[in-house]
Amino acid sequence: MNKLNYTASPSEGKPYTMIHHAYRVVKQEALWQKAYGNRNNDDPSFRDEYNEYCNRTKDLVATVPFAFNAMISGVASAGVCHYDVDEFAKQMMPGRVSADSESGQLFIYCHKRDRDYLIELLRVQFPGIKLSRVATEPSDPWGMSISQARELIGKFEDKYLPRSVMAD
């Protein structure tokens, strides 16, 4: 018996789960590579397939009751590492933020209810930080990066997931 309910399939009217989304993130990356990764690729059908997949993901994400539906982006002040900002945000709001910053820019996902509060916390902790409210409905409810999705799949795949979960 699967107590975690990770085998639920939205195509069957069941809840959209984090593990299901992890599979979609990985597949979406593969489709992007197929459509846009090869600069010599002129086949528009690959782009259509990718766009249709992204739109289906957005529809599924809309069914998630608590989603990271806001993104904060920006640049830290001189001498501050973006990864330190990520860690601070995660410590101040555990489970309520997902940070996937890069060395050149901040990317922190949260629920829109928490966004303004988190921005104020970051401005107090890191004076001079430049932040903006970039997206209001990103397509990723858990702020999941590709590497996080692969890690999650690796952690649960053999124990809880049938291979058929990829079919959706």
Short mmCIF file of N, CA and C in Angstrom, two decimals:
data_model
loop_
_atom_site.label_atom_id
_atom_site.label_comp_id
_atom_site.label_asym_id
_atom_site.label_seq_id
_atom_site.Cartn_x
_atom_site.Cartn_y
_atom_site.Cartn_z
N MET A 1 0.85 -1.19 0.00
CA MET A 1 0.00 0.00 0.00
C MET A 1 0.89 1.24 0.00
N ASN A 2 0.57 2.17 -0.84
CA ASN A 2 1.36 3.37 -0.98
C ASN A 2 0.78 4.48 -0.09
N LYS A 3 1.31 4.63 1.09
CA LYS A 3 0.80 5.61 2.03
C LYS A 3 1.09 7.04 1.59
N LEU A 4 2.11 7.24 0.77
CA LEU A 4 2.49 8.58 0.36
C LEU A 4 1.65 9.11 -0.81
N ASN A 5 0.86 8.26 -1.44
CA ASN A 5 -0.02 8.66 -2.53
C ASN A 5 0.74 9.25 -3.71
N TYR A 6 1.99 8.86 -3.90
CA TYR A 6 2.78 9.40 -4.99
C TYR A 6 2.42 8.80 -6.34
N THR A 7 1.61 7.76 -6.37
CA THR A 7 1.25 7.16 -7.64
C THR A 7 0.01 7.82 -8.25
N ALA A 8 -0.55 8.79 -7.57
CA ALA A 8 -1.75 9.44 -8.07
C ALA A 8 -1.46 10.10 -9.42
N SER A 9 -2.40 9.97 -10.32
CA SER A 9 -2.24 10.54 -11.65
C SER A 9 -3.31 11.58 -11.90
N PRO A 10 -2.92 12.82 -12.21
CA PRO A 10 -3.90 13.85 -12.50
C PRO A 10 -4.81 13.49 -13.67
N SER A 11 -4.30 12.69 -14.60
CA SER A 11 -5.13 12.31 -15.74
C SER A 11 -6.30 11.44 -15.29
N GLU A 12 -6.20 10.84 -14.12
CA GLU A 12 -7.28 10.03 -13.57
C GLU A 12 -8.09 10.81 -12.52
N GLY A 13 -7.88 12.11 -12.44
CA GLY A 13 -8.62 12.94 -11.50
C GLY A 13 -8.08 12.88 -10.08
N LYS A 14 -6.88 12.36 -9.88
CA LYS A 14 -6.29 12.28 -8.55
C LYS A 14 -5.36 13.47 -8.33
N PRO A 15 -4.94 13.73 -7.10
CA PRO A 15 -4.15 14.92 -6.79
C PRO A 15 -2.81 14.95 -7.52
N TYR A 16 -2.39 16.14 -7.84
CA TYR A 16 -1.07 16.38 -8.43
C TYR A 16 -0.07 16.45 -7.29
N THR A 17 0.91 15.58 -7.29
CA THR A 17 1.82 15.47 -6.16
C THR A 17 3.21 16.00 -6.50
N MET A 18 4.02 16.18 -5.47
CA MET A 18 5.37 16.69 -5.65
C MET A 18 6.21 15.75 -6.50
N ILE A 19 6.09 14.45 -6.30
CA ILE A 19 6.89 13.51 -7.08
C ILE A 19 6.44 13.49 -8.53
N HIS A 20 5.15 13.61 -8.74
CA HIS A 20 4.65 13.69 -10.11
C HIS A 20 5.24 14.92 -10.79
N HIS A 21 5.29 16.02 -10.06
CA HIS A 21 5.86 17.24 -10.61
C HIS A 21 7.36 17.08 -10.89
N ALA A 22 8.05 16.35 -10.05
CA ALA A 22 9.47 16.12 -10.28
C ALA A 22 9.69 15.44 -11.63
N TYR A 23 8.86 14.45 -11.93
CA TYR A 23 8.96 13.80 -13.24
C TYR A 23 8.69 14.79 -14.37
N ARG A 24 7.72 15.65 -14.17
CA ARG A 24 7.39 16.63 -15.22
C ARG A 24 8.54 17.62 -15.41
N VAL A 25 9.20 18.02 -14.34
CA VAL A 25 10.33 18.95 -14.44
C VAL A 25 11.45 18.33 -15.28
N VAL A 26 11.74 17.07 -15.00
CA VAL A 26 12.81 16.38 -15.74
C VAL A 26 12.41 16.21 -17.21
N LYS A 27 11.17 15.80 -17.46
CA LYS A 27 10.73 15.63 -18.84
C LYS A 27 10.68 16.97 -19.57
N GLN A 28 10.26 18.00 -18.87
CA GLN A 28 10.19 19.33 -19.49
C GLN A 28 11.58 19.79 -19.91
N GLU A 29 12.58 19.52 -19.09
CA GLU A 29 13.96 19.88 -19.44
C GLU A 29 14.41 19.12 -20.69
N ALA A 30 14.06 17.83 -20.77
CA ALA A 30 14.43 17.03 -21.94
C ALA A 30 13.75 17.58 -23.20
N LEU A 31 12.49 17.97 -23.08
CA LEU A 31 11.78 18.55 -24.23
C LEU A 31 12.37 19.89 -24.63
N TRP A 32 12.79 20.68 -23.65
CA TRP A 32 13.42 21.97 -23.97
C TRP A 32 14.71 21.73 -24.74
N GLN A 33 15.51 20.78 -24.28
CA GLN A 33 16.76 20.46 -24.98
C GLN A 33 16.48 20.04 -26.43
N LYS A 34 15.44 19.25 -26.60
CA LYS A 34 15.07 18.77 -27.93
C LYS A 34 14.60 19.94 -28.82
N ALA A 35 13.85 20.87 -28.23
CA ALA A 35 13.28 21.97 -29.01
C ALA A 35 14.24 23.13 -29.21
N TYR A 36 15.03 23.44 -28.18
CA TYR A 36 15.84 24.66 -28.22
C TYR A 36 17.34 24.43 -28.01
N GLY A 37 17.71 23.27 -27.51
CA GLY A 37 19.11 23.02 -27.18
C GLY A 37 20.02 22.92 -28.39
N ASN A 38 19.47 22.48 -29.51
CA ASN A 38 20.24 22.36 -30.74
C ASN A 38 19.98 23.59 -31.60
N ARG A 39 20.96 24.44 -31.72
CA ARG A 39 20.77 25.69 -32.47
C ARG A 39 20.45 25.48 -33.94
N ASN A 40 20.76 24.31 -34.48
CA ASN A 40 20.47 24.03 -35.88
C ASN A 40 19.11 23.39 -36.08
N ASN A 41 18.34 23.28 -35.03
CA ASN A 41 17.04 22.64 -35.11
C ASN A 41 16.00 23.62 -35.65
N ASP A 42 15.42 23.31 -36.79
CA ASP A 42 14.40 24.17 -37.39
C ASP A 42 13.02 23.55 -37.36
N ASP A 43 12.86 22.43 -36.68
CA ASP A 43 11.58 21.74 -36.66
C ASP A 43 10.66 22.37 -35.62
N PRO A 44 9.62 23.11 -36.06
CA PRO A 44 8.74 23.78 -35.10
C PRO A 44 7.88 22.82 -34.29
N SER A 45 7.74 21.58 -34.73
CA SER A 45 6.90 20.64 -33.98
C SER A 45 7.49 20.35 -32.61
N PHE A 46 8.83 20.38 -32.48
CA PHE A 46 9.46 20.18 -31.17
C PHE A 46 9.09 21.31 -30.23
N ARG A 47 9.07 22.53 -30.74
CA ARG A 47 8.70 23.68 -29.91
C ARG A 47 7.23 23.61 -29.52
N ASP A 48 6.40 23.17 -30.44
CA ASP A 48 4.97 23.02 -30.13
C ASP A 48 4.76 21.98 -29.04
N GLU A 49 5.49 20.86 -29.14
CA GLU A 49 5.39 19.81 -28.13
C GLU A 49 5.83 20.35 -26.77
N TYR A 50 6.93 21.09 -26.75
CA TYR A 50 7.42 21.67 -25.50
C TYR A 50 6.40 22.64 -24.92
N ASN A 51 5.86 23.54 -25.74
CA ASN A 51 4.89 24.53 -25.26
C ASN A 51 3.61 23.87 -24.76
N GLU A 52 3.14 22.84 -25.45
CA GLU A 52 1.95 22.12 -24.99
C GLU A 52 2.21 21.45 -23.64
N TYR A 53 3.39 20.88 -23.48
CA TYR A 53 3.74 20.23 -22.22
C TYR A 53 3.78 21.25 -21.08
N CYS A 54 4.38 22.41 -21.34
CA CYS A 54 4.43 23.48 -20.33
C CYS A 54 3.04 23.96 -19.96
N ASN A 55 2.17 24.09 -20.94
CA ASN A 55 0.80 24.53 -20.65
C ASN A 55 0.06 23.48 -19.83
N ARG A 56 0.27 22.20 -20.12
CA ARG A 56 -0.37 21.14 -19.33
C ARG A 56 0.15 21.18 -17.89
N THR A 57 1.44 21.43 -17.73
CA THR A 57 2.01 21.53 -16.39
C THR A 57 1.36 22.69 -15.63
N LYS A 58 1.18 23.83 -16.28
CA LYS A 58 0.53 24.98 -15.63
C LYS A 58 -0.88 24.61 -15.19
N ASP A 59 -1.62 23.88 -16.04
CA ASP A 59 -2.98 23.46 -15.67
C ASP A 59 -2.96 22.56 -14.44
N LEU A 60 -1.99 21.64 -14.38
CA LEU A 60 -1.88 20.74 -13.24
C LEU A 60 -1.49 21.50 -11.97
N VAL A 61 -0.57 22.43 -12.12
CA VAL A 61 -0.12 23.22 -10.97
C VAL A 61 -1.28 24.02 -10.39
N ALA A 62 -2.19 24.46 -11.22
CA ALA A 62 -3.35 25.23 -10.74
C ALA A 62 -4.21 24.44 -9.77
N THR A 63 -4.05 23.10 -9.75
CA THR A 63 -4.83 22.27 -8.83
C THR A 63 -4.19 22.14 -7.46
N VAL A 64 -2.96 22.65 -7.30
CA VAL A 64 -2.25 22.53 -6.03
C VAL A 64 -2.71 23.64 -5.08
N PRO A 65 -3.23 23.30 -3.88
CA PRO A 65 -3.78 24.34 -3.00
C PRO A 65 -2.74 25.30 -2.43
N PHE A 66 -1.56 24.82 -2.10
CA PHE A 66 -0.52 25.71 -1.58
C PHE A 66 0.67 25.57 -2.50
N ALA A 67 0.86 26.59 -3.30
CA ALA A 67 1.94 26.54 -4.28
C ALA A 67 2.87 27.72 -4.09
N PHE A 68 4.12 27.53 -4.47
CA PHE A 68 5.05 28.65 -4.55
C PHE A 68 4.68 29.40 -5.83
N ASN A 69 3.81 30.38 -5.71
CA ASN A 69 3.29 31.06 -6.88
C ASN A 69 3.83 32.47 -7.03
N ALA A 70 4.90 32.77 -6.35
CA ALA A 70 5.56 34.07 -6.49
C ALA A 70 7.06 33.86 -6.50
N MET A 71 7.74 34.72 -7.21
CA MET A 71 9.19 34.62 -7.26
C MET A 71 9.80 35.97 -6.94
N ILE A 72 10.86 35.94 -6.16
CA ILE A 72 11.64 37.13 -5.85
C ILE A 72 12.97 36.96 -6.56
N SER A 73 13.39 37.97 -7.25
CA SER A 73 14.68 37.91 -7.92
C SER A 73 15.45 39.16 -7.56
N GLY A 74 16.73 39.15 -7.83
CA GLY A 74 17.52 40.33 -7.53
C GLY A 74 19.00 40.05 -7.45
N VAL A 75 19.70 41.03 -6.90
CA VAL A 75 21.15 40.95 -6.77
C VAL A 75 21.51 41.39 -5.35
N ALA A 76 22.35 40.61 -4.71
CA ALA A 76 22.78 40.95 -3.36
C ALA A 76 23.78 42.10 -3.40
N SER A 77 23.93 42.76 -2.28
CA SER A 77 24.88 43.87 -2.18
C SER A 77 26.31 43.34 -2.22
N ALA A 78 27.24 44.22 -2.46
CA ALA A 78 28.65 43.85 -2.57
C ALA A 78 29.10 43.07 -1.33
N GLY A 79 29.83 42.01 -1.55
CA GLY A 79 30.36 41.21 -0.46
C GLY A 79 29.42 40.18 0.09
N VAL A 80 28.20 40.08 -0.46
CA VAL A 80 27.22 39.10 0.02
C VAL A 80 27.02 38.05 -1.06
N CYS A 81 27.14 36.80 -0.67
CA CYS A 81 26.95 35.69 -1.59
C CYS A 81 25.46 35.37 -1.71
N HIS A 82 25.00 35.14 -2.92
CA HIS A 82 23.58 34.82 -3.11
C HIS A 82 23.16 33.56 -2.37
N TYR A 83 24.09 32.63 -2.24
CA TYR A 83 23.76 31.38 -1.54
C TYR A 83 23.53 31.64 -0.05
N ASP A 84 24.19 32.65 0.51
CA ASP A 84 23.94 33.03 1.91
C ASP A 84 22.54 33.61 2.07
N VAL A 85 22.10 34.35 1.07
CA VAL A 85 20.74 34.91 1.09
C VAL A 85 19.74 33.75 1.02
N ASP A 86 20.00 32.78 0.15
CA ASP A 86 19.14 31.60 0.04
C ASP A 86 19.00 30.90 1.40
N GLU A 87 20.13 30.66 2.03
CA GLU A 87 20.13 29.95 3.32
C GLU A 87 19.38 30.74 4.39
N PHE A 88 19.57 32.04 4.42
CA PHE A 88 18.86 32.87 5.39
C PHE A 88 17.35 32.77 5.17
N ALA A 89 16.92 32.87 3.91
CA ALA A 89 15.48 32.80 3.60
C ALA A 89 14.91 31.45 4.04
N LYS A 90 15.64 30.36 3.78
CA LYS A 90 15.16 29.03 4.17
C LYS A 90 15.10 28.86 5.68
N GLN A 91 16.06 29.46 6.39
CA GLN A 91 16.06 29.36 7.85
C GLN A 91 14.94 30.19 8.47
N MET A 92 14.66 31.34 7.91
CA MET A 92 13.63 32.22 8.46
C MET A 92 12.22 31.71 8.18
N MET A 93 12.06 31.00 7.06
CA MET A 93 10.73 30.51 6.68
C MET A 93 10.85 29.05 6.23
N PRO A 94 11.19 28.15 7.14
CA PRO A 94 11.39 26.75 6.75
C PRO A 94 10.14 26.13 6.12
N GLY A 95 10.36 25.49 4.97
CA GLY A 95 9.25 24.85 4.27
C GLY A 95 8.37 25.80 3.50
N ARG A 96 8.62 27.09 3.64
CA ARG A 96 7.76 28.08 2.97
C ARG A 96 8.46 28.78 1.83
N VAL A 97 9.73 28.47 1.60
CA VAL A 97 10.47 29.05 0.48
C VAL A 97 11.31 27.96 -0.18
N SER A 98 11.61 28.20 -1.43
CA SER A 98 12.55 27.37 -2.16
C SER A 98 13.49 28.32 -2.88
N ALA A 99 14.76 28.15 -2.67
CA ALA A 99 15.73 29.06 -3.27
C ALA A 99 16.59 28.30 -4.27
N ASP A 100 16.76 28.89 -5.43
CA ASP A 100 17.55 28.27 -6.48
C ASP A 100 18.40 29.35 -7.15
N SER A 101 19.10 30.12 -6.32
CA SER A 101 19.91 31.22 -6.83
C SER A 101 21.14 30.70 -7.57
N GLU A 102 21.66 31.57 -8.37
CA GLU A 102 22.90 31.30 -9.09
C GLU A 102 23.92 32.30 -8.60
N SER A 103 25.15 32.15 -9.02
CA SER A 103 26.18 33.07 -8.55
C SER A 103 25.91 34.50 -8.98
N GLY A 104 25.20 34.70 -10.09
CA GLY A 104 24.96 36.05 -10.59
C GLY A 104 23.62 36.65 -10.24
N GLN A 105 22.66 35.86 -9.74
CA GLN A 105 21.34 36.41 -9.46
C GLN A 105 20.58 35.55 -8.46
N LEU A 106 19.73 36.22 -7.68
CA LEU A 106 18.87 35.55 -6.70
C LEU A 106 17.60 35.06 -7.36
N PHE A 107 17.16 33.86 -6.97
CA PHE A 107 15.86 33.33 -7.37
C PHE A 107 15.29 32.62 -6.15
N ILE A 108 14.27 33.22 -5.54
CA ILE A 108 13.64 32.65 -4.36
C ILE A 108 12.15 32.54 -4.65
N TYR A 109 11.60 31.34 -4.47
CA TYR A 109 10.19 31.08 -4.72
C TYR A 109 9.46 30.98 -3.38
N CYS A 110 8.25 31.52 -3.35
CA CYS A 110 7.44 31.46 -2.14
C CYS A 110 5.97 31.62 -2.53
N HIS A 111 5.11 31.57 -1.56
CA HIS A 111 3.69 31.86 -1.81
C HIS A 111 3.52 33.37 -1.81
N LYS A 112 2.61 33.86 -2.63
CA LYS A 112 2.44 35.32 -2.73
C LYS A 112 2.06 35.96 -1.39
N ARG A 113 1.44 35.18 -0.48
CA ARG A 113 1.13 35.72 0.85
C ARG A 113 2.39 36.06 1.64
N ASP A 114 3.48 35.32 1.38
CA ASP A 114 4.73 35.50 2.13
C ASP A 114 5.73 36.43 1.45
N ARG A 115 5.49 36.75 0.20
CA ARG A 115 6.49 37.46 -0.60
C ARG A 115 6.92 38.79 0.02
N ASP A 116 5.99 39.68 0.33
CA ASP A 116 6.36 41.00 0.84
C ASP A 116 7.06 40.92 2.19
N TYR A 117 6.59 40.02 3.05
CA TYR A 117 7.24 39.83 4.35
C TYR A 117 8.68 39.35 4.17
N LEU A 118 8.88 38.38 3.27
CA LEU A 118 10.21 37.86 3.01
C LEU A 118 11.12 38.94 2.42
N ILE A 119 10.61 39.75 1.55
CA ILE A 119 11.40 40.84 0.97
C ILE A 119 11.87 41.79 2.08
N GLU A 120 10.98 42.11 3.01
CA GLU A 120 11.37 43.01 4.10
C GLU A 120 12.43 42.36 5.00
N LEU A 121 12.26 41.07 5.30
CA LEU A 121 13.28 40.36 6.08
C LEU A 121 14.65 40.43 5.40
N LEU A 122 14.66 40.19 4.10
CA LEU A 122 15.92 40.20 3.36
C LEU A 122 16.54 41.59 3.32
N ARG A 123 15.72 42.60 3.20
CA ARG A 123 16.24 43.98 3.17
C ARG A 123 16.84 44.39 4.51
N VAL A 124 16.26 43.91 5.59
CA VAL A 124 16.80 44.22 6.92
C VAL A 124 18.12 43.47 7.14
N GLN A 125 18.14 42.18 6.78
CA GLN A 125 19.32 41.36 7.00
C GLN A 125 20.48 41.72 6.06
N PHE A 126 20.14 42.10 4.84
CA PHE A 126 21.16 42.38 3.82
C PHE A 126 20.95 43.78 3.25
N PRO A 127 21.33 44.82 3.98
CA PRO A 127 21.14 46.18 3.49
C PRO A 127 21.82 46.36 2.12
N GLY A 128 21.14 47.07 1.25
CA GLY A 128 21.67 47.31 -0.09
C GLY A 128 21.26 46.26 -1.10
N ILE A 129 20.56 45.21 -0.65
CA ILE A 129 20.12 44.17 -1.59
C ILE A 129 19.07 44.78 -2.54
N LYS A 130 19.14 44.40 -3.79
CA LYS A 130 18.18 44.88 -4.79
C LYS A 130 17.27 43.71 -5.16
N LEU A 131 15.99 43.85 -4.84
CA LEU A 131 15.02 42.78 -5.05
C LEU A 131 13.87 43.26 -5.91
N SER A 132 13.29 42.33 -6.64
CA SER A 132 12.09 42.65 -7.41
C SER A 132 11.12 41.47 -7.34
N ARG A 133 9.86 41.78 -7.51
CA ARG A 133 8.80 40.78 -7.57
C ARG A 133 8.64 40.42 -9.04
N VAL A 134 9.23 39.31 -9.45
CA VAL A 134 9.33 39.03 -10.87
C VAL A 134 8.10 38.36 -11.45
N ALA A 135 7.71 37.24 -10.92
CA ALA A 135 6.61 36.48 -11.50
C ALA A 135 5.50 36.34 -10.47
N THR A 136 4.29 36.29 -10.95
CA THR A 136 3.18 36.13 -10.03
C THR A 136 2.55 34.75 -10.10
N GLU A 137 2.79 34.00 -11.14
CA GLU A 137 2.25 32.65 -11.23
C GLU A 137 3.24 31.73 -11.94
N PRO A 138 4.43 31.48 -11.38
CA PRO A 138 5.34 30.58 -12.07
C PRO A 138 4.74 29.18 -12.15
N SER A 139 5.23 28.39 -13.09
CA SER A 139 4.63 27.08 -13.33
C SER A 139 5.16 26.00 -12.39
N ASP A 140 5.93 26.37 -11.40
CA ASP A 140 6.50 25.38 -10.50
C ASP A 140 6.01 25.60 -9.07
N PRO A 141 5.09 24.75 -8.58
CA PRO A 141 4.52 24.99 -7.26
C PRO A 141 5.48 24.79 -6.10
N TRP A 142 6.53 24.03 -6.32
CA TRP A 142 7.46 23.76 -5.23
C TRP A 142 8.81 24.42 -5.46
N GLY A 143 8.93 25.27 -6.46
CA GLY A 143 10.20 25.92 -6.74
C GLY A 143 11.31 24.92 -6.97
N MET A 144 11.02 23.87 -7.72
CA MET A 144 11.92 22.74 -7.87
C MET A 144 12.87 22.92 -9.05
N SER A 145 14.16 22.81 -8.78
CA SER A 145 15.14 22.84 -9.86
C SER A 145 15.24 21.44 -10.48
N ILE A 146 15.89 21.35 -11.62
CA ILE A 146 16.05 20.06 -12.28
C ILE A 146 16.86 19.11 -11.40
N SER A 147 17.92 19.62 -10.78
CA SER A 147 18.73 18.74 -9.93
C SER A 147 17.92 18.27 -8.71
N GLN A 148 17.09 19.14 -8.15
CA GLN A 148 16.25 18.73 -7.02
C GLN A 148 15.22 17.68 -7.46
N ALA A 149 14.68 17.86 -8.66
CA ALA A 149 13.71 16.89 -9.18
C ALA A 149 14.35 15.53 -9.37
N ARG A 150 15.54 15.50 -9.95
CA ARG A 150 16.25 14.23 -10.14
C ARG A 150 16.57 13.56 -8.80
N GLU A 151 16.96 14.37 -7.83
CA GLU A 151 17.28 13.83 -6.50
C GLU A 151 16.04 13.23 -5.86
N LEU A 152 14.92 13.92 -5.96
CA LEU A 152 13.67 13.42 -5.38
C LEU A 152 13.24 12.13 -6.06
N ILE A 153 13.34 12.07 -7.37
CA ILE A 153 12.99 10.85 -8.10
C ILE A 153 13.89 9.71 -7.65
N GLY A 154 15.18 9.97 -7.56
CA GLY A 154 16.13 8.94 -7.12
C GLY A 154 15.84 8.43 -5.72
N LYS A 155 15.36 9.31 -4.87
CA LYS A 155 15.10 8.95 -3.48
C LYS A 155 13.86 8.06 -3.34
N PHE A 156 12.83 8.31 -4.15
CA PHE A 156 11.56 7.62 -3.96
C PHE A 156 11.20 6.61 -5.04
N GLU A 157 11.88 6.67 -6.17
CA GLU A 157 11.47 5.87 -7.32
C GLU A 157 11.36 4.38 -7.03
N ASP A 158 12.39 3.79 -6.51
CA ASP A 158 12.37 2.35 -6.30
C ASP A 158 11.42 1.92 -5.19
N LYS A 159 11.25 2.75 -4.19
CA LYS A 159 10.43 2.37 -3.04
C LYS A 159 8.93 2.59 -3.26
N TYR A 160 8.57 3.67 -3.92
CA TYR A 160 7.16 4.06 -3.92
C TYR A 160 6.52 4.23 -5.28
N LEU A 161 7.33 4.29 -6.34
CA LEU A 161 6.77 4.69 -7.63
C LEU A 161 6.77 3.58 -8.67
N PRO A 162 5.64 3.35 -9.26
CA PRO A 162 5.64 2.45 -10.42
C PRO A 162 6.15 3.24 -11.63
N ARG A 163 6.71 2.58 -12.59
CA ARG A 163 7.22 3.26 -13.79
C ARG A 163 6.09 3.97 -14.53
N SER A 164 4.86 3.56 -14.34
CA SER A 164 3.73 4.14 -15.08
C SER A 164 3.46 5.60 -14.71
N VAL A 165 4.02 6.09 -13.60
CA VAL A 165 3.76 7.47 -13.22
C VAL A 165 4.30 8.44 -14.28
N MET A 166 5.25 7.99 -15.09
CA MET A 166 5.80 8.85 -16.14
C MET A 166 4.84 9.01 -17.30
N ALA A 167 3.80 8.19 -17.38
CA ALA A 167 2.91 8.20 -18.54
C ALA A 167 2.13 9.50 -18.67
N ASP A 168 1.84 10.18 -17.59
CA ASP A 168 1.01 11.39 -17.65
C ASP A 168 1.77 12.55 -18.23
#
